[in-house]
Each structure stands twice: as C-alpha cells, then as structure tokens.
Coordinates of C-alpha atoms in Angstrom, one line a residue:
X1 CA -18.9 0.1 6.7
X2 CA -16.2 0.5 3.5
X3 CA -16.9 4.7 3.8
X4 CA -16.2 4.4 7.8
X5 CA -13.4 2.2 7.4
X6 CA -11.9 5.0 5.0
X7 CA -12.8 7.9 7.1
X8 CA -11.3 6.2 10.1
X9 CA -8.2 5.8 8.2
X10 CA -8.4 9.4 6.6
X11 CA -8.7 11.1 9.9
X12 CA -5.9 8.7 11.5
X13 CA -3.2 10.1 8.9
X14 CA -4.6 13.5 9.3
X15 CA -3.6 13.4 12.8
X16 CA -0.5 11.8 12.6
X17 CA 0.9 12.4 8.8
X18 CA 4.2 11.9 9.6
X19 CA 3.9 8.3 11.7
X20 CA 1.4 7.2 8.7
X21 CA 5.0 7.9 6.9
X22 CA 7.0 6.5 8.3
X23 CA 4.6 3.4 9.1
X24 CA 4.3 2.9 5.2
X25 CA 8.3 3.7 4.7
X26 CA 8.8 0.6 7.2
X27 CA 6.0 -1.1 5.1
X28 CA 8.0 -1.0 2.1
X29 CA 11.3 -1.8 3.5
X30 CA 9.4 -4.8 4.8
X31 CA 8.1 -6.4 1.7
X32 CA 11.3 -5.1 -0.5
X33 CA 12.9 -7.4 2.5
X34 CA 10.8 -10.1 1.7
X35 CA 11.1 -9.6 -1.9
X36 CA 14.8 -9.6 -1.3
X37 CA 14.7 -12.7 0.7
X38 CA 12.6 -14.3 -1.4
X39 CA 14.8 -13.1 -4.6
X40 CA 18.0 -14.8 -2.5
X41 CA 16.8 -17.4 -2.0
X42 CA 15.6 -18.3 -5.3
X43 CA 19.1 -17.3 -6.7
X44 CA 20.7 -20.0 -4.3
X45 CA 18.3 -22.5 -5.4
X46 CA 18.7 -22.2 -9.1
X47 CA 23.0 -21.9 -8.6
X48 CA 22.6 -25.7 -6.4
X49 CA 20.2 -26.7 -9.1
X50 CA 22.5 -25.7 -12.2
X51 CA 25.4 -27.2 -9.8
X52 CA 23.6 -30.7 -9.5
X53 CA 22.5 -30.8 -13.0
X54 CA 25.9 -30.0 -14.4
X55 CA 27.0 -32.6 -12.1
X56 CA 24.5 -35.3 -12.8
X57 CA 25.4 -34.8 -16.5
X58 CA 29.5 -35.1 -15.6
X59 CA 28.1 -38.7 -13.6
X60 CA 25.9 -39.6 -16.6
X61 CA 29.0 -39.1 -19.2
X62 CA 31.0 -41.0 -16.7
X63 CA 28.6 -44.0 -16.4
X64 CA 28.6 -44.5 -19.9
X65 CA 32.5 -44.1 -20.2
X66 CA 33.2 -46.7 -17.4
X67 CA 30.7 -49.2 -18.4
X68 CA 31.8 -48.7 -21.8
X69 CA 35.5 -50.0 -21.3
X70 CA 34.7 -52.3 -18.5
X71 CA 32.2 -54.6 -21.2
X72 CA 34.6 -54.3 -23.5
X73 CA 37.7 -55.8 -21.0
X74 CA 35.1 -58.5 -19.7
X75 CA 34.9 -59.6 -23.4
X76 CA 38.2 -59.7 -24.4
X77 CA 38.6 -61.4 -21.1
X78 CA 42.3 -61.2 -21.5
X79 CA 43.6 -60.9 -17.8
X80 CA 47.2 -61.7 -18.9
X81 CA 50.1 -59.4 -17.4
X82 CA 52.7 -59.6 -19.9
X83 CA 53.9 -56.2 -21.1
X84 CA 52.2 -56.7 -25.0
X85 CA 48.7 -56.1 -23.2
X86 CA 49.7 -53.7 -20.9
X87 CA 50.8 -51.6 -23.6
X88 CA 47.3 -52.2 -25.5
X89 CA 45.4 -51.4 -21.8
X90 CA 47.4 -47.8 -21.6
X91 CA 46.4 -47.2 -25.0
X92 CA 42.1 -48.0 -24.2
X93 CA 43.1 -45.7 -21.4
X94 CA 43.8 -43.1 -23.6
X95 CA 41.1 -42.8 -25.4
X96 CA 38.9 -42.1 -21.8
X97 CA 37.8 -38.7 -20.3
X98 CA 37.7 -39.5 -16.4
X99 CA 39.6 -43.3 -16.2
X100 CA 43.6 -43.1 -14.7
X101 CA 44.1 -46.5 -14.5
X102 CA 43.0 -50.3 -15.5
X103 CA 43.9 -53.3 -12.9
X104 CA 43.9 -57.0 -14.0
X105 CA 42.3 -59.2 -11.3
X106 CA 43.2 -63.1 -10.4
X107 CA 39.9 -65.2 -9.9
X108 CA 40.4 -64.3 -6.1
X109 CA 40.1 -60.6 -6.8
X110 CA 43.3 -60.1 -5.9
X111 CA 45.2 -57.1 -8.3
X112 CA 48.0 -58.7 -10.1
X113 CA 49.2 -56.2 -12.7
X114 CA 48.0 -52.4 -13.5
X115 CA 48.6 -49.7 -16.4
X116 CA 50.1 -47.9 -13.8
X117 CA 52.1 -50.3 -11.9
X118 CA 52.8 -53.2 -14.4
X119 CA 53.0 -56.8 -13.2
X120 CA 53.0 -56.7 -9.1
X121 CA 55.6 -59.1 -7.5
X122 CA 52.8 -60.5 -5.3
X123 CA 48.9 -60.1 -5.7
X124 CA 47.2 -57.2 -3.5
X125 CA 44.0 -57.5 -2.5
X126 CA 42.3 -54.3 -0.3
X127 CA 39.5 -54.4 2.2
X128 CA 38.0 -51.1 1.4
X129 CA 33.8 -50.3 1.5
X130 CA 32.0 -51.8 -1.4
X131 CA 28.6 -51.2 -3.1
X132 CA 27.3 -53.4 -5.7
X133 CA 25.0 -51.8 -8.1
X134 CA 22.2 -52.9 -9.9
X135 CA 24.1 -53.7 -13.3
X136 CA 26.3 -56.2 -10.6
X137 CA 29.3 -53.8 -10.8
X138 CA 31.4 -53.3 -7.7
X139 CA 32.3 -49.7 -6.6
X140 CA 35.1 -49.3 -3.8
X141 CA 35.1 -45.9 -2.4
X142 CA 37.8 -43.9 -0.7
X143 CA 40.8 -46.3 -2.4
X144 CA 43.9 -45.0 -0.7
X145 CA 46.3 -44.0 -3.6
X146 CA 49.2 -42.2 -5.0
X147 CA 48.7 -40.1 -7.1
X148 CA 52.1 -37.1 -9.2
X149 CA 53.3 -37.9 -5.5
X150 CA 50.0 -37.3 -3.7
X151 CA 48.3 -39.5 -1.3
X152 CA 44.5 -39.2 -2.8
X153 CA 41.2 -41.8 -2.3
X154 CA 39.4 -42.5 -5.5
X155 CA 36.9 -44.6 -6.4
X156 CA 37.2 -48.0 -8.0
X157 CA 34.7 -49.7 -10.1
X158 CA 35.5 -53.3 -10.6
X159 CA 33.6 -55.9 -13.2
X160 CA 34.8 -59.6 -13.8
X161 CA 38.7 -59.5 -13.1
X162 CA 39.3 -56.0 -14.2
X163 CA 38.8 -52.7 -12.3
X164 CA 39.2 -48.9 -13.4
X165 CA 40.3 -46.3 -11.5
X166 CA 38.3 -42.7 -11.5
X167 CA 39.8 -39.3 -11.4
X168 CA 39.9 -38.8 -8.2
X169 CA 40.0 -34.6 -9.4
X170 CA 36.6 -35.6 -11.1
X171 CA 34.8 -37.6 -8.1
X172 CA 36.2 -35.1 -5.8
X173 CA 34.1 -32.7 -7.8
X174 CA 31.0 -34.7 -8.2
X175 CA 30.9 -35.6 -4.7
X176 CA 31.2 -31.5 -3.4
X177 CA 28.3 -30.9 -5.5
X178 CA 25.9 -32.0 -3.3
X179 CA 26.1 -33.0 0.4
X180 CA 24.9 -36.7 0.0
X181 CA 25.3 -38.4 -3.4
X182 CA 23.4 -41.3 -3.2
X183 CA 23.6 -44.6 -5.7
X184 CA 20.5 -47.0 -6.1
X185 CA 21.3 -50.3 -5.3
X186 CA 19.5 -54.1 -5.4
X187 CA 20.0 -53.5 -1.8
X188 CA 18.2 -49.7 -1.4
X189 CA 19.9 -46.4 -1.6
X190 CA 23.3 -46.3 -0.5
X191 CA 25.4 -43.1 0.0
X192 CA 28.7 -42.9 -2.1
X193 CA 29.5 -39.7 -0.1
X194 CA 28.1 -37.8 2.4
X195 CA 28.7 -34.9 4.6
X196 CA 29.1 -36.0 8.3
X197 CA 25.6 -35.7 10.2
X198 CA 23.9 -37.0 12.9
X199 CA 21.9 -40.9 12.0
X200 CA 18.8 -39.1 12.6
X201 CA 19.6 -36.3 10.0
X202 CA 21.0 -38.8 7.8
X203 CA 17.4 -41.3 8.1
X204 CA 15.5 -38.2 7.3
X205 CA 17.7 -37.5 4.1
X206 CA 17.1 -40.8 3.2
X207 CA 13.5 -40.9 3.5
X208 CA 12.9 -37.6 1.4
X209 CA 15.0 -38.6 -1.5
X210 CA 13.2 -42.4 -1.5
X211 CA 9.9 -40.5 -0.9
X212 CA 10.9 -38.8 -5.0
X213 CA 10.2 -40.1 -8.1
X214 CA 12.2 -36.2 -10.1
X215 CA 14.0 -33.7 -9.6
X216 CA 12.6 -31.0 -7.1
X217 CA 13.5 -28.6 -4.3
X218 CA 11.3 -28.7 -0.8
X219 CA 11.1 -26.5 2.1
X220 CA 13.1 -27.5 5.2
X221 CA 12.9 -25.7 8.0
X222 CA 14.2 -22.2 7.6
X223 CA 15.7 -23.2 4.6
X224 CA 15.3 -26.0 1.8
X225 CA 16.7 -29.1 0.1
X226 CA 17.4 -29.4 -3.7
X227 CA 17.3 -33.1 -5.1
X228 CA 18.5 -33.8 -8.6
X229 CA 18.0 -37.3 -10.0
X230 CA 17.3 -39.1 -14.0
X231 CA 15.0 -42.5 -14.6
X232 CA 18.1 -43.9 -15.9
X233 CA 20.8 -43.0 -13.7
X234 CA 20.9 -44.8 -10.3
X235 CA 22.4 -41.5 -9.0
X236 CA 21.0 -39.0 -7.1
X237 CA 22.1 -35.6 -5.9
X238 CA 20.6 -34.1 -1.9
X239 CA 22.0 -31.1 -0.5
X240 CA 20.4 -28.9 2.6
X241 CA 20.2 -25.8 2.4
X242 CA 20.0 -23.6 5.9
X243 CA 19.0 -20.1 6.1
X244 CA 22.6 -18.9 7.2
X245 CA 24.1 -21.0 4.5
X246 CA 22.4 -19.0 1.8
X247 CA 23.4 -16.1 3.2
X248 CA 26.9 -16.5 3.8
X249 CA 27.2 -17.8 0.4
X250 CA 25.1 -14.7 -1.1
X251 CA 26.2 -12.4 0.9
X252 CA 27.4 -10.0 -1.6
X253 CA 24.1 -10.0 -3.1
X254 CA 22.2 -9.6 0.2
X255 CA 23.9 -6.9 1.0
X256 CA 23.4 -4.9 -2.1
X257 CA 19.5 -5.8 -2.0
X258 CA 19.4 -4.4 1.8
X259 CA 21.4 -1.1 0.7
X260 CA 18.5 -0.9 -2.3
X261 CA 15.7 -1.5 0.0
X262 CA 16.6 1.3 2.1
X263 CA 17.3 3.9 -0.6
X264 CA 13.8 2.4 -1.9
X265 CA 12.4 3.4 1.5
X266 CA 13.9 6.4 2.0
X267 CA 12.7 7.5 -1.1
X268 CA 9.2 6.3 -0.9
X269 CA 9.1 8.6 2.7
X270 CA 10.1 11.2 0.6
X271 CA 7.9 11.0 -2.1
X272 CA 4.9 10.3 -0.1
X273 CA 5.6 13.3 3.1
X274 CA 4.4 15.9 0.9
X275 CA 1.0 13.8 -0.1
X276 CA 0.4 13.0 3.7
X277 CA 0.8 15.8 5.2
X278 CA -2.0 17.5 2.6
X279 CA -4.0 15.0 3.8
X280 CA -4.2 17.0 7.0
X281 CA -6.5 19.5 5.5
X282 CA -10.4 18.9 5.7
X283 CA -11.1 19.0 1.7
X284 CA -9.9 14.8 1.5
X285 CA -12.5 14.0 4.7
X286 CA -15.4 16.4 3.4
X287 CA -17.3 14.1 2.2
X288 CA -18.2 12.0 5.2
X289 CA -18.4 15.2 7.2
X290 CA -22.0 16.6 4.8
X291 CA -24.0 15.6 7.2
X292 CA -26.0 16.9 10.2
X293 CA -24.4 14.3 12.5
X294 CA -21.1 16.5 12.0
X295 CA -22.8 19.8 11.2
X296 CA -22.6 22.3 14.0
X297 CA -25.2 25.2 13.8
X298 CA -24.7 29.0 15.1
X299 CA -26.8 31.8 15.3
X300 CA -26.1 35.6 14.7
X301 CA -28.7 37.9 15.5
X302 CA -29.3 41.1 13.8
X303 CA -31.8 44.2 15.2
X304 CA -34.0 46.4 14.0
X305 CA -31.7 49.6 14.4
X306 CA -34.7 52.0 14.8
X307 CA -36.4 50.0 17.6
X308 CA -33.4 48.2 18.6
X309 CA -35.7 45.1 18.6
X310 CA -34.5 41.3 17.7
X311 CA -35.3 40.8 14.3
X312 CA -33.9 37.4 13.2
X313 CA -31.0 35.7 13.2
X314 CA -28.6 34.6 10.1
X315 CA -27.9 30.5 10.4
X316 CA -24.0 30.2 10.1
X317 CA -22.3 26.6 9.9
X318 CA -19.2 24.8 10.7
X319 CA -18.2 21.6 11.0
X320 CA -17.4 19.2 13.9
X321 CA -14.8 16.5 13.1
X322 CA -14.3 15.0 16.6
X323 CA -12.9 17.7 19.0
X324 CA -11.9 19.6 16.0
X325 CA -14.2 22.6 14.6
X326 CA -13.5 23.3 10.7
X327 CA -14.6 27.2 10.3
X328 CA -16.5 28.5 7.2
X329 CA -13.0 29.7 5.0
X330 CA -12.2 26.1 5.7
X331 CA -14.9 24.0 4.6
X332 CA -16.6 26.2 1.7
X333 CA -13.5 25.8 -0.9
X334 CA -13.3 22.0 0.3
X335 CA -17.4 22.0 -0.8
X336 CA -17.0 23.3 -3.5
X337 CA -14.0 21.3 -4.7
X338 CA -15.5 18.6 -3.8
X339 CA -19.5 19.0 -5.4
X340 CA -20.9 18.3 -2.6
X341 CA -23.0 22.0 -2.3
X342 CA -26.1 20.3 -2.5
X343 CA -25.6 18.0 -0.5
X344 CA -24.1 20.6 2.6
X345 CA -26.8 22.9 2.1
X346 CA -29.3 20.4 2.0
X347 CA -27.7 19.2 5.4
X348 CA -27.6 22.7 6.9
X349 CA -31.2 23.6 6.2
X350 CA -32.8 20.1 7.4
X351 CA -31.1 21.0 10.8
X352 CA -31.5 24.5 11.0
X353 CA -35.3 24.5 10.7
X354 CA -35.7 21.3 12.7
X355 CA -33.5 23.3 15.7
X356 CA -35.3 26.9 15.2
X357 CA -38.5 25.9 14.7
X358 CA -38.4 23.3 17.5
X359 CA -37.2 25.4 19.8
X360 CA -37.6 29.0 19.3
X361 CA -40.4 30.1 21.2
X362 CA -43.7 31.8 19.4
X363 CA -42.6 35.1 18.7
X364 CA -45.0 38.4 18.6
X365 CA -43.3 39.5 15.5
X366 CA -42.4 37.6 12.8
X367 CA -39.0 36.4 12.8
X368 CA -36.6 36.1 10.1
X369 CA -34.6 33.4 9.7
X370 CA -31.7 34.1 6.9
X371 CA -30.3 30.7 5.0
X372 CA -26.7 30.7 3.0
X373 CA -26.9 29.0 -0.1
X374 CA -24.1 28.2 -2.8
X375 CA -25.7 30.0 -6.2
X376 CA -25.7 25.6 -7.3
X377 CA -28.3 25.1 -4.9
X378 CA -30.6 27.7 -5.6
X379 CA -32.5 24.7 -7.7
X380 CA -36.6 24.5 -7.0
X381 CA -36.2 20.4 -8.6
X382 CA -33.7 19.4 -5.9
X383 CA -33.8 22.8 -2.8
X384 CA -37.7 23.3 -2.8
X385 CA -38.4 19.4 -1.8
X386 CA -35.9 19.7 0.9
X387 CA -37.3 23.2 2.0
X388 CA -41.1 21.6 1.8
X389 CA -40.1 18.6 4.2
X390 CA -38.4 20.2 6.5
X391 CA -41.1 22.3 7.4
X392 CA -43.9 19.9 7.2
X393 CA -42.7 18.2 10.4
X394 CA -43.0 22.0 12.6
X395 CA -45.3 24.3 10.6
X396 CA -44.8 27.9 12.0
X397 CA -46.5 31.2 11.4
X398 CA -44.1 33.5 12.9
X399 CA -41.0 32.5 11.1
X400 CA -39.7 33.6 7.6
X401 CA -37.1 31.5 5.9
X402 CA -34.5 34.3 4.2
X403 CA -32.7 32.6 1.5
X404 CA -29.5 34.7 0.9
X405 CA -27.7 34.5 -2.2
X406 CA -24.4 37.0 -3.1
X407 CA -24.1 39.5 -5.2
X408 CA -22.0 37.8 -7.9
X409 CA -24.1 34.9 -8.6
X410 CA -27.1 37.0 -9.6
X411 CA -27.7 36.0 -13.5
X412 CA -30.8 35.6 -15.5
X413 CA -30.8 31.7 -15.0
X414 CA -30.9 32.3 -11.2
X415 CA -33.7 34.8 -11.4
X416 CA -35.5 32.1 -13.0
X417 CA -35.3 30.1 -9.9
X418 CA -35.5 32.4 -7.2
X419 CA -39.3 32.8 -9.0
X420 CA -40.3 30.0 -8.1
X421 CA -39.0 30.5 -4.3
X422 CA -40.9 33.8 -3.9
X423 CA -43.9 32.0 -5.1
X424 CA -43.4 29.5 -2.6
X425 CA -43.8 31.9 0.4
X426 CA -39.7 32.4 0.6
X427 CA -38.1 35.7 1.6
X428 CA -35.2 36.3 -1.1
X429 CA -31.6 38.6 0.1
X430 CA -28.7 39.8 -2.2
X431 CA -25.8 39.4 0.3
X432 CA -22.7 41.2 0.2
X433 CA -24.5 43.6 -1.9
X434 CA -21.9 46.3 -2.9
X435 CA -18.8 44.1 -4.1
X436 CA -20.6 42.5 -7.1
X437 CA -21.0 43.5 -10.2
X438 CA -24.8 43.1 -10.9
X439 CA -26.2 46.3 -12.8
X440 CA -30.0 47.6 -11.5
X441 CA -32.1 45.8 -14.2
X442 CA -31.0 42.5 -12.4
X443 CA -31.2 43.2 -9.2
X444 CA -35.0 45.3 -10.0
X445 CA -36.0 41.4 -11.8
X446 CA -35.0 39.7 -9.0
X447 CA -37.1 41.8 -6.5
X448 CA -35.2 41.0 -3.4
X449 CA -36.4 41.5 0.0
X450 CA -33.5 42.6 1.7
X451 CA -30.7 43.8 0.5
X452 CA -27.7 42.7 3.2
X453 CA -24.2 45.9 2.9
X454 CA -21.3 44.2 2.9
X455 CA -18.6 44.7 5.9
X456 CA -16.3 46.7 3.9
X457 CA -18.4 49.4 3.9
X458 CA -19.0 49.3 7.1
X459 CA -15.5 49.4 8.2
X460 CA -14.7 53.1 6.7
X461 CA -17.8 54.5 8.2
X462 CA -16.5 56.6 11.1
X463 CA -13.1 57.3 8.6
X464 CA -16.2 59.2 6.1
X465 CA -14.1 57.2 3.5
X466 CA -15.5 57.4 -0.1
X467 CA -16.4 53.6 0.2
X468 CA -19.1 54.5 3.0
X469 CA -20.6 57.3 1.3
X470 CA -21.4 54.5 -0.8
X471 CA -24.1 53.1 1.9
X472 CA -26.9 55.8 1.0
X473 CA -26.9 55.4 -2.3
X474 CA -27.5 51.5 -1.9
X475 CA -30.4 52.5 0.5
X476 CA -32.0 54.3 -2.4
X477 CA -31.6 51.2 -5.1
X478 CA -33.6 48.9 -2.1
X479 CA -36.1 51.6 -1.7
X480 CA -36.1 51.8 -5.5
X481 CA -36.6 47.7 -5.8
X482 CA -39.2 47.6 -3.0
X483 CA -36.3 45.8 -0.4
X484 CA -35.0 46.5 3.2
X485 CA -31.5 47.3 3.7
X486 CA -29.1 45.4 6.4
X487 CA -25.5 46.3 7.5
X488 CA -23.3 43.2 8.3
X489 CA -20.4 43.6 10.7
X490 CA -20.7 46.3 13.2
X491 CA -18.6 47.0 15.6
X492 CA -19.3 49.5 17.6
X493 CA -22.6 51.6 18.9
X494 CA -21.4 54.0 17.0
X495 CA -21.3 52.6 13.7
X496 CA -24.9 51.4 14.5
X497 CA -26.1 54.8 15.1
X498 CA -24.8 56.4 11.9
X499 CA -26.2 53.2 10.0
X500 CA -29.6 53.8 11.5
X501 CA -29.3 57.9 10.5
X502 CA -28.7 56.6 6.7
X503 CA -32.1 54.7 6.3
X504 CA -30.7 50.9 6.8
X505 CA -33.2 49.3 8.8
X506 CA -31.1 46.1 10.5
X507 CA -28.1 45.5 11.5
X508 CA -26.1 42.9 12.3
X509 CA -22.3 43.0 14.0
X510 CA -20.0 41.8 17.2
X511 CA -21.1 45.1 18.6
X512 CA -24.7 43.9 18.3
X513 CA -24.3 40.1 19.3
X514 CA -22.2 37.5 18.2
X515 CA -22.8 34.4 16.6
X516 CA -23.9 31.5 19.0
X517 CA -25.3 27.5 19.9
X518 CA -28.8 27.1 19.9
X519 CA -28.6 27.1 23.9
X520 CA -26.9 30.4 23.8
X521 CA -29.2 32.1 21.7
X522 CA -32.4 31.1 23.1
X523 CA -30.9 31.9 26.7
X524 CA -30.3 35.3 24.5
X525 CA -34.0 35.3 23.0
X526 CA -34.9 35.1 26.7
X527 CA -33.1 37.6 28.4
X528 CA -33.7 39.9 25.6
X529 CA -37.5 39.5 26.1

C-alpha cells in the first residue's frame, strides 16, 4: 500500500512538476503563516503579560504604601486641624511614592481639613461609588478633583477618619493596563475599572476570572484573555484580546513576517523547480515499473538470408507507465542506476517465454528465440532458477532460448557462467560483435553460437567503406569458433543480398520486419506460413 501510495505520488509530480511546485510553495507560505500567526500572537501575549505583571507589582508596592500610612494615622488618631499637624501630615506625605494628599475626617465622614486644602470653612462630604475591601478599608473611585489646574478623578482610600489620595497619573496607569481591574471583596469581586461592555460580556469576564485560582492566559474566541493575579493581593488584572486587536497593535511585526514568508516561498519554489521537474524522468519511478504488469513485450524477427525463411525473433522490451511507453535508451541507464537488472531481466524473461511459448504455434523448424541480458544477470545461482521455472509451466521442443550478451562484457568470470548455461541446453550470442574489444582467445572460450554484426557495419555496406569490409573477416572468426553469423539493422533488400553473398547466415533489419506485439507477430508467423 506504502510503495503505491509513493508511486501514485511519483507519477502525479511527473505529470505536473510545476503545479506539485507551486502546491508545496503555497504549502510553505501556509505554515510560515501559521508560524507567523502563531509567533504574533505569542509576542502580544507575553507584552500584556509583562504589562500586567509590571502593573500588579506597581499595585502591590502601592498596597503596602497606603496601608502603611493609613495604620499609622489610625494610631496616632490625631484628627485635629490646626496648622502644627498639618505641617507634620505634608511631611508623612513626603516620604510616599504614589500618595498626593491626606484628608482628616469628622465622625460623620465628612472632610474637615486636608494637606492640600488646610482647614475647610465647612465640612464636605461626597457621594461618590465605594468598595469596602476585605481589610474594612473604603476605596472611592473616580473622586472628581483638581489637580496643577486640572480637573482629574482619582481614587480615595479612606480608613477610620483619615483618607489618602492616589496619584491619579499612577491609577490612571494601573487601570489602562488591563481592561477590567478587579478587587476582591467580603462582598465578591468588584470591578475598580473596567472598559465599557455589554452585562453579558461583563458576567462572562466575571465568571472566568472567579473560575482562577493564578495567573494564566485562555483561548477566546479568535483571540484570548490574559489574567494576572497574587494569593496575597485582592487585585486582579483581565484583558481580552481579539484577533484584530493583536494585529493592529503588531502590525509592524506582521507585516515583516508576511514579507519573510513570501521571500521564504519564493525561494523554496526556486530551490525545489529544478528537483521536480527531474522527477519527470522514468529513473525515480523505475522501481515500481520491474515488473511484467508494466513490461510491454515486442518481437523482431530475423531470416535465414539464404532461404529467406523465419528464423526466430529477438525479444525487445519497453515499458508501459499508464498511456506513456518508456523506450529502451530510456529505461536501461535508469536500470542500471537503479540495481534493479536482475530484477528487469528476471521480469522480461518470465513473460517472454510465458507469451512465446504459449502462443507461438509448433513450428517445423526449430525456432530461436534471442533474450537481452545485462552482463549482472548472466548468474546460474539467481538467472538459471528463473530460466528453469519459466519453462516448466510450457515445455517446448521446437524453441531455443538465445541468451545474448555484448561484446564488451565478455571476461573470464562471465565465461565461467555462460558454462554452466550451455550445459543447461542454452544457446549463447556475442551481440554487437565488432565494437568491443574482446581478443579471439575469449571469444574461442566462450564458444558462442551466433555471433550477432553490429549496425554500424551494416550502415557503410553499399558506401564499400573500410568499416564493412570488416564483415567477412568476422564471418571467418564465427566459422573459426564453430558460430553462425547475424547482421542487425538492415535496411534495404539490397543490403540483405550483399550480407547473404559474404557468408552471414540471418539477418535481421526494418527492411526485413520490424519489431512488433505478440498479436502482430503471430498474425506475421501466419501469413508468412
């Protein structure tokens, strides 16, 4: 299933390199996208994070500092007005970080006297929103005041009859920091400032930050929600964080990840065109096509050139891969590439004797069927158990197998082997005899039975070129060996004729017949009978 799945997939980006291309371009755009997103979004999370942590500590320091000097009034317990304790007020006020002023209150809460203001002519008491907080403190929020000649709301914490005033600079701050700032309260959570939202929004704010027990972001929607809180702070930081919120505030970022993801992408079409389009060729599928399923058989015949009689046929191969035929100067360098010569030729001669000697009629004479081998397969161990199978199933008297090996692979080691073949009833040819370099001795050891001319002589024959002179004196080495001569690619009558005046008994050519199916050629074998 795994090797179809990856032939599939092969033969897809063979047919369309440049889609597969751009498909895996888009691909990477698409997760650099999401890696970008992904890398935004975490950036926005750890900035409102670091905000609310920063902030939290600002509220913790402030906490302290305000229930610091409010203990310390309540013990003096000196609510008295007169200028002396003013004076001693504005300098405790001093020594604060985030406290503008200190009011004295009567026992009705009313303000009589401030740092700020000194004694008031008449008490002042203000009905502004109030939360009471678990240590009993009162804070009054949004405190209309003036402020170096500016109208400002602050924040008022109030204890026994004395109240501070916070920077309104620093709540201002603190309360921008997140979009709710909630307090806990003997009463539940209550918000000391929140952005305006719907009650529904609101409840569900509420319920997620009373639903924590720490600090922690969550997913929301397209977006998320950061919560910052302490064990011993009653405060606690919630802000909502939509999708176009983080990118309008990362914008600048965003849009020098999306310029990077599409250099990224063009590059990665660039770098992988040349790759894909090499895939196109047949040597990256050519090992799921070594098999007879995808093996397409044809069938040459060559003559006896004296009696003009059939002789046999030579078994040539290509390859089927869908509609598409891969011819023999295709597939043989993508073989051999590839290691797979045993396993083609095994392929090749399974179906070549279970088509021939299934179909081919009894013949009169005994007909020669020629086999191509790589010089690697010319093994008895691993070729001679294929050869013996094969032609258990269809035993036939009045076929010869021809196994043809070339010129340049003749050694000692393949002699060896090509022994055992002869032993086993085989018929043994030297093709392209002529272009090698194999001296006499070899060729007289090996004891060949036919000994095939290459085309190239064959093509200078009428021209009386030297290289066709050539062609009797390879005549006399087979008749010196004990072997039969054949001329491979004729192309005229002509040719044929001068051939058959030189001694070579077959011949084989597109003059003669070309190569074709095994419907073809036993439509041939017919007619020619």
């Amino acid at each position: 299933m795994l090797k179809q799945a990856q032939y599939w997939l092969l033969l897809k980006v063979s047919k369309t390199p440049r889609l597969f291309t751009y498909g895996a371009g888009a691909i990477v755009a698409v997760l650099l996208l999401m890696v970008s997103a992904a890398t935004v979004f975490r950036v926005d999370q750890s900035r409102i994070a670091s905000q609310q942590t920063q902030a939290m500590q600002t509220a913790q320091a402030l906490v302290a500092e305000t229930t610091d000097l409010l203990n310390q009034l309540v013990i003096n317990n000196n609510t008295s007005c007169e200028s002396e304790h003013l004076i001693h007020l504005n300098a405790l006020l001093m020594r604060t970080r985030f406290i503008r002023e200190i009011g004295v209150l009567d026992k009705e809460g009313r303000l009589v006297c401030s740092t700020t203001m000194g004694q008031l002519p008449l008490p002042v008491i203000g009905h502004y929103p109030a939360i009471t907080t678990r240590s009993g403190r009162q804070v009054l929020i949004d405190v209309p005041l003036q402020v170096a000649n500016k109208k400002v709301k602050a924040t008022i914490v109030r204890q026994g009859q004395f109240n501070v005033v916070i920077s309104p600079y620093l709540t201002d701050s603190l309360y921008a920091s997140a979009d709710v700032v909630w307090l806990h309260t003997p009463d539940g959570l209550k918000p000391l400032k929140a952005i305006s939202t719907s009650s529904d929004t609101f409840a569900q704010l509420r319920r997620q930050v009373q639903s924590q027990h720490a600090s922690t972001w969550l997913l929301s929607g397209s977006g998320y929600e950061q919560i910052t809180m302490r064990p011993e702070m009653s405060w606690v930081f919630q802000t909502q964080r939509s999708i176009g919120a983080i990118m309008r505030d990362n914008s600048v970022l965003l849009v020098s990840m999306l310029i990077s993801t599409l250099l990224i992408a063009v590059l990665a079409v660039g770098t992988l065109t040349p790759h894909v389009l090499r895939l196109r060729g047949v040597e990256h599928r050519v090992r799921f096509l070594c098999d007879e399923a995808h093996i397409v058989l044809m069938y040459q015949p060559f003559f006896d050139l004296k009696s003009n009689r059939l002789a046999g046929c030579e078994v040539l191969m290509r390859l089927k891969e869908g509609k598409h035929i891969w011819m023999p100067d295709q597939i043989i360098p993508a073989v051999l590439r590839a290691g797979l010569a045993h396993r083609f030729d095994h392929a090749v001669t399974r179906k070549a004797i279970r088509e021939l000697y299934s179909h081919l009629p009894v013949q009169e004479r005994v007909f020669i069927m020629a086999l191509n081998f790589f010089p690697e397969s010319i093994e008895r161990a691993t070729l001679m158990p294929i050869l013996q199978e094969a032609l258990s199933g269809t035993p036939r008297d009045d076929i010869d197998i021809l196994i043809e090996i070339t010129e340049h692979s003749v050694s000692n080691t393949l002699i060896t082997e090509v022994e055992g073949f002869k032993a086993g009833g085989f018929q043994i040819a030297i093709d392209d005899f002529g272009t090698g370099y194999s001296n006499l001795k070899l060729v007289t050891q090996l004891s060949p039975d036919l000994l095939k001319i290459d085309q190239s002589f064959v093509f200078e024959l009428e021209d009386a070129a030297v290289r066709s002179t050539l062609i009797p004196e390879i005549v006399h080495i087979a008749e010196a060996v004990g072997a039969l001569t054949l001329a491979e690619g004729i192309e005229n009558i002509d040719q044929a004729n001068l051939l058959a005046a030189m001694g070579v008994r077959y011949g084989q050519g597109y003059a003669l017949a070309r190569p074709m199916d095994l419907d073809r050629f036993l439509a041939f074998l017919d007619a020619d009978a």
